[in-house]
Amino acid sequence: LEPVASLIQTIIDTLQRLAQTQDEKYEEEIYDLLDKLPEHHIYFLQLRADWKDRVYHAVQLNHYEEDLLQIEYFLRKYNVSIRI
């Protein structure tokens, strides 16, 4: 579980950097990180799709706070998947 926990933390940190700086270079970094999730468990396919959509819309609408920084949601999904 350590590789998944580390990956999740990196995703969260990158989401926060994107929201704080609004620098779109973090968009691709987040997509690359999210693509690594399903390697650990099939459950992460839906989580990846959901967050790619959230990031895409946040960047397109230039509306980062509400659409992107729902870290509690991300963590709830993550905690459920670890128990599977």
PDB file of C-alpha atoms in Angstrom:
ATOM      1  CA  LEU A   1       0.000   0.000   0.000  1.00  0.00           C
ATOM      2  CA  GLU A   2       2.939   2.345   0.443  1.00  0.00           C
ATOM      3  CA  PRO A   3       3.409   2.994  -3.299  1.00  0.00           C
ATOM      4  CA  VAL A   4      -0.289   3.900  -3.609  1.00  0.00           C
ATOM      5  CA  ALA A   5      -0.201   6.153  -0.552  1.00  0.00           C
ATOM      6  CA  SER A   6       2.859   7.933  -1.893  1.00  0.00           C
ATOM      7  CA  LEU A   7       1.269   8.340  -5.329  1.00  0.00           C
ATOM      8  CA  ILE A   8      -1.957   9.689  -3.820  1.00  0.00           C
ATOM      9  CA  GLN A   9      -0.009  12.212  -1.749  1.00  0.00           C
ATOM     10  CA  THR A  10       1.902  13.342  -4.843  1.00  0.00           C
ATOM     11  CA  ILE A  11      -1.386  13.792  -6.711  1.00  0.00           C
ATOM     12  CA  ILE A  12      -2.840  15.835  -3.855  1.00  0.00           C
ATOM     13  CA  ASP A  13       0.284  18.006  -3.660  1.00  0.00           C
ATOM     14  CA  THR A  14       0.195  18.601  -7.421  1.00  0.00           C
ATOM     15  CA  LEU A  15      -3.529  19.429  -7.334  1.00  0.00           C
ATOM     16  CA  GLN A  16      -2.815  22.000  -4.661  1.00  0.00           C
ATOM     17  CA  ARG A  17       0.050  23.512  -6.683  1.00  0.00           C
ATOM     18  CA  LEU A  18      -2.214  23.736  -9.725  1.00  0.00           C
ATOM     19  CA  ALA A  19      -4.931  25.460  -7.714  1.00  0.00           C
ATOM     20  CA  GLN A  20      -2.500  27.868  -6.060  1.00  0.00           C
ATOM     21  CA  THR A  21      -0.496  28.826  -9.136  1.00  0.00           C
ATOM     22  CA  GLN A  22      -3.006  28.120 -11.925  1.00  0.00           C
ATOM     23  CA  ASP A  23       0.026  27.035 -13.941  1.00  0.00           C
ATOM     24  CA  GLU A  24      -1.195  24.572 -16.549  1.00  0.00           C
ATOM     25  CA  LYS A  25       2.098  22.667 -16.536  1.00  0.00           C
ATOM     26  CA  TYR A  26       0.675  20.861 -13.502  1.00  0.00           C
ATOM     27  CA  GLU A  27      -2.315  19.693 -15.549  1.00  0.00           C
ATOM     28  CA  GLU A  28      -0.217  17.233 -17.575  1.00  0.00           C
ATOM     29  CA  GLU A  29       1.687  16.171 -14.480  1.00  0.00           C
ATOM     30  CA  ILE A  30      -1.600  15.335 -12.753  1.00  0.00           C
ATOM     31  CA  TYR A  31      -2.830  13.380 -15.781  1.00  0.00           C
ATOM     32  CA  ASP A  32       0.401  11.361 -15.819  1.00  0.00           C
ATOM     33  CA  LEU A  33       0.119  10.635 -12.111  1.00  0.00           C
ATOM     34  CA  LEU A  34      -3.544   9.638 -12.409  1.00  0.00           C
ATOM     35  CA  ASP A  35      -2.650   7.237 -15.225  1.00  0.00           C
ATOM     36  CA  LYS A  36      -0.451   5.323 -12.771  1.00  0.00           C
ATOM     37  CA  LEU A  37      -3.286   4.612 -10.328  1.00  0.00           C
ATOM     38  CA  PRO A  38      -5.002   1.696 -12.159  1.00  0.00           C
ATOM     39  CA  GLU A  39      -1.702  -0.202 -12.162  1.00  0.00           C
ATOM     40  CA  HIS A  40      -2.329  -0.763  -8.438  1.00  0.00           C
ATOM     41  CA  HIS A  41      -6.006  -1.775  -8.516  1.00  0.00           C
ATOM     42  CA  ILE A  42      -8.833  -1.754 -11.051  1.00  0.00           C
ATOM     43  CA  TYR A  43     -10.895   0.319  -8.591  1.00  0.00           C
ATOM     44  CA  PHE A  44      -8.751   3.317  -9.477  1.00  0.00           C
ATOM     45  CA  LEU A  45     -10.044   3.415 -13.072  1.00  0.00           C
ATOM     46  CA  GLN A  46     -13.154   5.334 -12.003  1.00  0.00           C
ATOM     47  CA  LEU A  47     -11.193   7.587  -9.660  1.00  0.00           C
ATOM     48  CA  ARG A  48      -8.784   8.403 -12.495  1.00  0.00           C
ATOM     49  CA  ALA A  49     -11.610   9.197 -14.919  1.00  0.00           C
ATOM     50  CA  ASP A  50     -13.397  11.367 -12.368  1.00  0.00           C
ATOM     51  CA  TRP A  51     -10.309  13.409 -11.497  1.00  0.00           C
ATOM     52  CA  LYS A  52      -9.152  13.815 -15.080  1.00  0.00           C
ATOM     53  CA  ASP A  53     -12.570  15.295 -15.796  1.00  0.00           C
ATOM     54  CA  ARG A  54     -12.380  17.592 -12.750  1.00  0.00           C
ATOM     55  CA  VAL A  55      -8.908  18.853 -13.678  1.00  0.00           C
ATOM     56  CA  TYR A  56      -9.865  19.358 -17.318  1.00  0.00           C
ATOM     57  CA  HIS A  57     -12.927  21.426 -16.393  1.00  0.00           C
ATOM     58  CA  ALA A  58     -11.085  23.446 -13.763  1.00  0.00           C
ATOM     59  CA  VAL A  59      -8.436  24.419 -16.313  1.00  0.00           C
ATOM     60  CA  GLN A  60     -10.900  25.077 -19.138  1.00  0.00           C
ATOM     61  CA  LEU A  61     -13.148  27.229 -16.957  1.00  0.00           C
ATOM     62  CA  ASN A  62     -10.257  28.813 -15.057  1.00  0.00           C
ATOM     63  CA  HIS A  63     -12.166  27.959 -11.922  1.00  0.00           C
ATOM     64  CA  TYR A  64      -9.803  26.037  -9.692  1.00  0.00           C
ATOM     65  CA  GLU A  65     -11.054  26.302  -6.141  1.00  0.00           C
ATOM     66  CA  GLU A  66     -14.473  24.628  -6.059  1.00  0.00           C
ATOM     67  CA  ASP A  67     -13.920  22.244  -8.956  1.00  0.00           C
ATOM     68  CA  LEU A  68     -10.454  21.118  -8.027  1.00  0.00           C
ATOM     69  CA  LEU A  69      -9.653  21.373  -4.358  1.00  0.00           C
ATOM     70  CA  GLN A  70     -12.100  18.836  -3.041  1.00  0.00           C
ATOM     71  CA  ILE A  71      -9.299  16.929  -1.407  1.00  0.00           C
ATOM     72  CA  GLU A  72     -11.601  15.434   1.227  1.00  0.00           C
ATOM     73  CA  TYR A  73     -13.547  13.762  -1.580  1.00  0.00           C
ATOM     74  CA  PHE A  74     -10.349  12.368  -3.058  1.00  0.00           C
ATOM     75  CA  LEU A  75      -9.236  11.047   0.332  1.00  0.00           C
ATOM     76  CA  ARG A  76     -12.616   9.418   1.051  1.00  0.00           C
ATOM     77  CA  LYS A  77     -12.433   7.558  -2.271  1.00  0.00           C
ATOM     78  CA  TYR A  78      -8.844   6.597  -1.541  1.00  0.00           C
ATOM     79  CA  ASN A  79      -9.630   5.225   1.933  1.00  0.00           C
ATOM     80  CA  VAL A  80     -12.399   3.028   0.542  1.00  0.00           C
ATOM     81  CA  SER A  81     -10.103   1.614  -2.138  1.00  0.00           C
ATOM     82  CA  ILE A  82      -7.378   0.701   0.355  1.00  0.00           C
ATOM     83  CA  ARG A  83      -9.795  -1.559   2.227  1.00  0.00           C
ATOM     84  CA  ILE A  84     -10.705  -3.486  -0.936  1.00  0.00           C
TER      85      ILE A  84
END
